[in-house]
Coordinates of C-alpha atoms in Angstrom, one line a residue:
M148 CA -0.1 -0.1 -0.1
F149 CA 3.0 2.4 0.7
S150 CA 6.3 2.1 -0.7
G151 CA 9.3 4.2 -1.2
S152 CA 11.2 7.1 1.0
I153 CA 8.7 8.2 3.7
P154 CA 10.4 11.0 6.3
A155 CA 9.1 10.7 9.6
L156 CA 9.0 14.6 9.6
V157 CA 10.7 16.8 12.5
T158 CA 8.4 19.0 14.2
P159 CA 9.9 22.6 14.0
F160 CA 9.6 24.9 17.1
R161 CA 9.9 28.4 17.4
V162 CA 11.2 29.7 20.9
E163 CA 9.5 32.6 22.1
P164 CA 11.0 35.5 24.0
S165 CA 9.4 33.9 27.3
G166 CA 11.4 30.9 26.4
A167 CA 8.4 28.8 25.4
S168 CA 8.7 26.6 22.7
V169 CA 5.7 26.6 20.0
F170 CA 5.0 24.7 16.8
D171 CA 6.5 26.9 13.8
E172 CA 3.8 26.1 11.2
D173 CA 5.1 28.4 8.7
A174 CA 8.3 26.6 8.9
F175 CA 6.7 22.9 8.7
R176 CA 4.6 23.8 5.8
A177 CA 7.7 25.0 3.9
F178 CA 9.3 21.8 4.9
V179 CA 6.4 19.5 3.6
D180 CA 6.5 21.2 0.3
W181 CA 10.3 20.7 0.0
Q182 CA 10.1 17.1 1.0
I183 CA 7.3 16.4 -1.9
G184 CA 9.6 18.3 -4.3
Q185 CA 12.4 16.3 -3.5
G186 CA 10.8 13.0 -4.2
S187 CA 9.4 11.6 -0.7
A188 CA 6.9 9.2 -1.4
A189 CA 4.7 9.8 1.4
L190 CA 4.9 11.8 5.1
V191 CA 4.7 10.9 8.6
P192 CA 4.0 13.6 11.0
C193 CA 4.0 12.9 14.9
G194 CA 6.1 10.1 14.8
T195 CA 9.2 9.5 17.4
T196 CA 11.3 12.2 15.1
G197 CA 8.7 14.5 15.2
E198 CA 8.8 14.8 19.1
A199 CA 5.1 13.5 19.6
S200 CA 5.7 12.3 23.0
T201 CA 6.1 16.3 23.7
L202 CA 3.2 17.5 22.1
D203 CA -0.1 18.3 23.8
L204 CA -3.1 16.9 22.3
D205 CA -4.0 20.1 20.5
E206 CA -0.8 20.4 19.2
H207 CA -0.5 16.8 17.8
H208 CA -3.8 17.4 15.8
R209 CA -2.7 20.8 14.7
V210 CA 0.5 19.4 13.2
I211 CA -1.3 16.4 11.4
A212 CA -4.0 18.8 10.1
A213 CA -1.2 21.1 8.8
C214 CA 0.6 18.3 7.1
I215 CA -2.7 17.0 5.4
D216 CA -3.6 20.6 4.4
Q217 CA -0.1 21.3 2.9
A218 CA 0.2 18.0 1.2
A219 CA -2.9 18.7 -0.4
G220 CA -3.2 15.1 -2.0
R221 CA 0.1 15.4 -3.6
V222 CA 1.5 12.5 -1.7
P223 CA -0.1 10.1 1.1
V224 CA 0.1 11.2 4.8
I225 CA 0.4 8.5 7.3
A226 CA -0.2 10.2 10.8
G227 CA 1.4 9.2 13.9
C228 CA -1.4 8.2 16.3
G229 CA 0.3 6.1 18.6
S230 CA -0.1 5.9 22.5
N231 CA 0.5 3.7 25.6
D232 CA -3.1 4.5 26.3
T233 CA -5.9 2.8 24.1
R234 CA -8.3 5.7 24.5
T235 CA -5.8 8.2 23.6
A236 CA -4.7 6.4 20.4
I237 CA -8.4 5.9 19.4
S238 CA -8.9 9.8 20.0
H239 CA -5.7 10.3 17.5
I240 CA -7.1 8.2 15.0
E241 CA -10.7 9.7 14.9
K242 CA -9.0 13.2 14.7
A243 CA -6.6 12.2 12.0
A244 CA -9.4 10.4 9.8
K245 CA -11.5 13.7 10.1
A246 CA -8.7 15.7 8.8
G247 CA -8.1 13.4 6.0
A248 CA -5.1 11.4 6.7
D249 CA -4.3 8.4 4.5
A250 CA -3.2 6.1 7.4
A251 CA -2.3 5.9 10.8
L252 CA 0.9 4.9 12.2
V253 CA 0.4 3.2 15.4
V254 CA 3.4 2.3 17.8
A255 CA 3.2 -0.6 20.1
P256 CA 1.9 0.6 23.6
Y257 CA 5.1 1.7 25.4
Y258 CA 5.9 1.6 29.3
N259 CA 2.9 -0.5 30.0
R260 CA 4.5 -3.6 28.8
P261 CA 1.6 -5.3 27.7
S262 CA 1.5 -9.0 26.7
Q263 CA 1.0 -10.2 23.1
E264 CA -2.6 -10.8 23.9
G265 CA -2.8 -7.1 25.4
I266 CA -1.1 -6.0 21.9
V267 CA -3.7 -7.8 19.7
A268 CA -6.6 -6.4 22.2
H269 CA -5.1 -2.8 21.7
Y270 CA -5.0 -2.8 17.7
T271 CA -8.2 -4.6 17.6
A272 CA -9.8 -1.9 19.6
L273 CA -8.4 0.9 17.2
A274 CA -9.5 -1.1 14.2
A275 CA -12.9 -1.1 15.6
V276 CA -13.5 2.3 15.8
S277 CA -12.3 3.5 12.2
D278 CA -11.7 2.1 8.7
L279 CA -8.3 4.4 8.6
P280 CA -5.6 1.9 7.5
I281 CA -3.3 1.2 10.3
V282 CA 0.5 0.8 9.9
V283 CA 1.9 -1.1 13.1
Y284 CA 5.0 0.4 14.5
N285 CA 7.4 -2.2 16.2
V286 CA 10.4 -0.5 17.9
P287 CA 11.3 -2.4 21.0
S288 CA 14.3 -0.4 21.7
R289 CA 12.1 2.3 22.7
T290 CA 8.7 0.6 23.9
V291 CA 10.6 -2.4 25.5
T292 CA 7.5 -4.3 24.3
D293 CA 8.3 -6.2 21.1
I294 CA 5.4 -7.4 18.5
L295 CA 6.5 -10.9 17.7
P296 CA 6.1 -12.2 14.1
E297 CA 3.3 -14.6 15.3
T298 CA 1.4 -11.6 16.7
L299 CA 1.9 -9.3 13.8
A300 CA 0.5 -12.4 11.7
R301 CA -2.7 -12.3 13.7
L302 CA -3.0 -8.5 13.3
A303 CA -2.3 -8.9 9.7
D304 CA -5.9 -10.8 9.4
I305 CA -7.8 -7.6 10.5
E306 CA -8.8 -5.9 7.5
T307 CA -7.5 -2.4 8.1
I308 CA -4.1 -3.5 9.5
V309 CA -2.3 -3.1 6.1
A310 CA 1.4 -2.5 6.9
V311 CA 4.3 -2.7 9.5
K312 CA 6.9 -0.2 10.3
D313 CA 9.8 -2.7 11.6
A314 CA 12.4 -1.2 13.9
S315 CA 13.2 -4.3 15.7
G316 CA 16.5 -4.4 14.1
I317 CA 16.2 -8.0 13.1
I318 CA 16.4 -8.6 9.3
D319 CA 15.3 -12.0 9.1
R320 CA 11.8 -10.7 10.5
V321 CA 11.3 -9.4 6.9
T322 CA 11.2 -13.1 5.7
A323 CA 9.5 -14.4 8.9
H324 CA 6.5 -11.5 8.1
R325 CA 6.4 -12.6 4.6
L326 CA 5.6 -16.1 5.6
G327 CA 3.3 -15.1 8.2
C328 CA 1.4 -12.3 6.9
G329 CA 1.7 -12.9 3.2
A330 CA 3.7 -11.5 0.4
D331 CA 1.4 -8.8 -0.3
F332 CA 1.5 -7.3 3.3
C333 CA 3.3 -3.9 3.2
Q334 CA 6.8 -3.9 5.3
L335 CA 8.4 -0.8 5.9
S336 CA 11.8 -0.4 7.5
G337 CA 12.3 1.5 10.5
N338 CA 16.0 1.8 10.4
D339 CA 17.9 3.7 7.7
N340 CA 21.2 1.8 8.3
Q341 CA 19.4 -1.5 7.6
A342 CA 17.3 -0.4 4.7
L343 CA 19.4 -2.0 2.0
A344 CA 19.4 -5.5 3.3
F345 CA 15.4 -4.9 4.4
M346 CA 14.6 -4.1 0.8
A347 CA 16.5 -6.9 -0.6
A348 CA 14.6 -9.3 1.8
G349 CA 11.2 -8.0 0.4
G350 CA 10.6 -4.8 2.0
S351 CA 8.5 -1.9 0.0
G352 CA 10.3 1.0 1.6
C353 CA 11.5 3.2 4.6
I354 CA 9.9 5.2 7.1
S355 CA 13.1 7.4 7.4
V356 CA 15.1 9.7 9.6
T357 CA 17.4 10.4 7.2
A358 CA 15.1 11.4 4.6
N359 CA 14.4 14.6 6.6
V360 CA 18.0 15.7 5.6
A361 CA 18.6 14.0 2.3
P362 CA 15.1 13.4 0.8
R363 CA 16.6 13.2 -2.9
L364 CA 19.1 10.7 -2.2
C365 CA 16.8 8.8 0.0
A366 CA 14.1 8.6 -2.7
D367 CA 16.7 7.7 -5.6
F368 CA 18.1 4.8 -3.3
Q369 CA 14.4 3.5 -3.0
K370 CA 14.0 3.6 -6.5
A371 CA 17.1 1.8 -7.1
C372 CA 16.1 -0.8 -4.8
A373 CA 12.7 -0.8 -6.4
N374 CA 14.3 -1.5 -9.9
N375 CA 16.6 -4.0 -8.7
D376 CA 19.7 -1.9 -9.5
L377 CA 22.0 -3.2 -6.8
D378 CA 25.0 -1.7 -7.9
L379 CA 23.3 1.7 -7.7
A380 CA 21.5 1.3 -4.5
R381 CA 24.8 0.0 -3.0
D382 CA 26.5 3.4 -4.0
L383 CA 23.8 5.3 -2.8
N384 CA 23.7 3.6 0.5
D385 CA 27.5 4.2 0.8
R386 CA 26.8 7.9 0.2
L387 CA 24.2 7.8 2.9
Y388 CA 25.3 5.3 5.7
P389 CA 27.7 7.9 7.5
L390 CA 24.5 10.2 7.6
H391 CA 22.3 7.4 9.2
C392 CA 25.0 7.1 11.8
A393 CA 25.6 10.8 12.4
L394 CA 21.8 11.5 12.8
F395 CA 21.9 9.3 15.8
S396 CA 25.1 10.3 17.6
D397 CA 23.1 12.2 19.9
A398 CA 19.6 12.0 21.2
S399 CA 17.2 12.4 18.3
P400 CA 16.0 14.4 16.5
A401 CA 18.8 16.9 17.9
P402 CA 21.3 16.0 15.1
V403 CA 18.5 16.0 12.6
K404 CA 17.7 19.6 13.4
Y405 CA 21.1 20.5 13.4
A406 CA 21.8 19.2 10.0
L407 CA 18.6 20.8 8.7
S408 CA 19.7 24.1 10.3
R409 CA 22.9 23.6 7.8
L410 CA 21.1 23.1 4.7
R411 CA 17.8 25.1 4.9
T412 CA 18.6 28.8 6.1
G413 CA 16.5 29.7 9.1
F414 CA 15.4 26.3 9.9
P415 CA 14.7 26.2 13.8
I416 CA 17.3 24.1 15.7
A417 CA 15.2 24.0 18.9
S418 CA 13.9 20.7 20.3
R419 CA 11.7 20.4 23.4
L420 CA 13.0 19.4 26.8
P421 CA 14.0 16.6 27.5
I422 CA 16.0 16.8 24.0
I423 CA 18.6 19.5 24.1
E424 CA 20.8 20.8 21.1
C425 CA 23.3 18.3 20.1
S426 CA 26.8 18.3 21.4
D427 CA 29.8 19.8 19.3
V428 CA 30.9 16.1 18.8
A429 CA 27.7 15.2 17.2
K430 CA 27.8 18.5 15.0
A431 CA 31.0 17.4 13.6
A432 CA 29.7 14.0 12.8
V433 CA 26.9 15.6 11.0
D434 CA 29.3 17.8 9.1
R435 CA 31.5 14.9 8.0
A436 CA 28.3 13.0 7.0
L437 CA 26.8 15.7 4.9
A438 CA 30.0 16.4 3.1
I439 CA 30.3 12.6 2.3
A440 CA 26.8 12.6 1.0
G441 CA 27.8 15.5 -1.2
L442 CA 25.0 17.9 0.5
A443 CA 27.5 20.4 2.1

């Protein structure tokens, strides 16, 4: 259902004289236009990289609505709708559907550490309230809970659960998911540094951090993978790999916002506490990676 390079969009914040950080909608809308112009295949607002965990409910829904409005149907919008509280996730899905989202990205419930049966119950409850397609997001390094392949296979039987963003880091799960969920079930990588292997194993695309900074290169990489042009895909991956690593050389998305401030004049560098501006060591790593990628 989805394919190609799909940036998990950062959320730009403007720091007021009072010290408060507010959503910079103008910067965000310009960023959406740039992403589409650079070849991104879809957009994900309010994901992990979008600092969704620091947005209040009104801000969360405003960011999603602004993305949908600015995209204006040019590419699909997969709205971040996850929560560790099923009721809150339901509210996000209902608001996203009303705003015109094409799908909902729903992370496994974090902190609560539900059982596999609890995970099934969570996603079943979400699917029951809306026809909006759901992309399951498995990132056990952040949530602690791991959605096991046999659990995803059960979820894939639900009509509106159409895809997975797999950030488990376990490459052989692509094959396990193909066997359990079917070859037509959409698999999207959640780890840029594993995207080449993920695509070779049967993936459809990547919900990407690096695509925030290098959307054209990431789009070209995904196109090469789709065309089975392994030589080109490998060459592009070599250019991008240092950037994949550098963008996680400090707490994300601080290095991403630093990189964007280098590439886009006036792009806000601020994040919300507890994320602070990245270290000088991380900035140097980003600078080197941008040069290797040919971006700066």
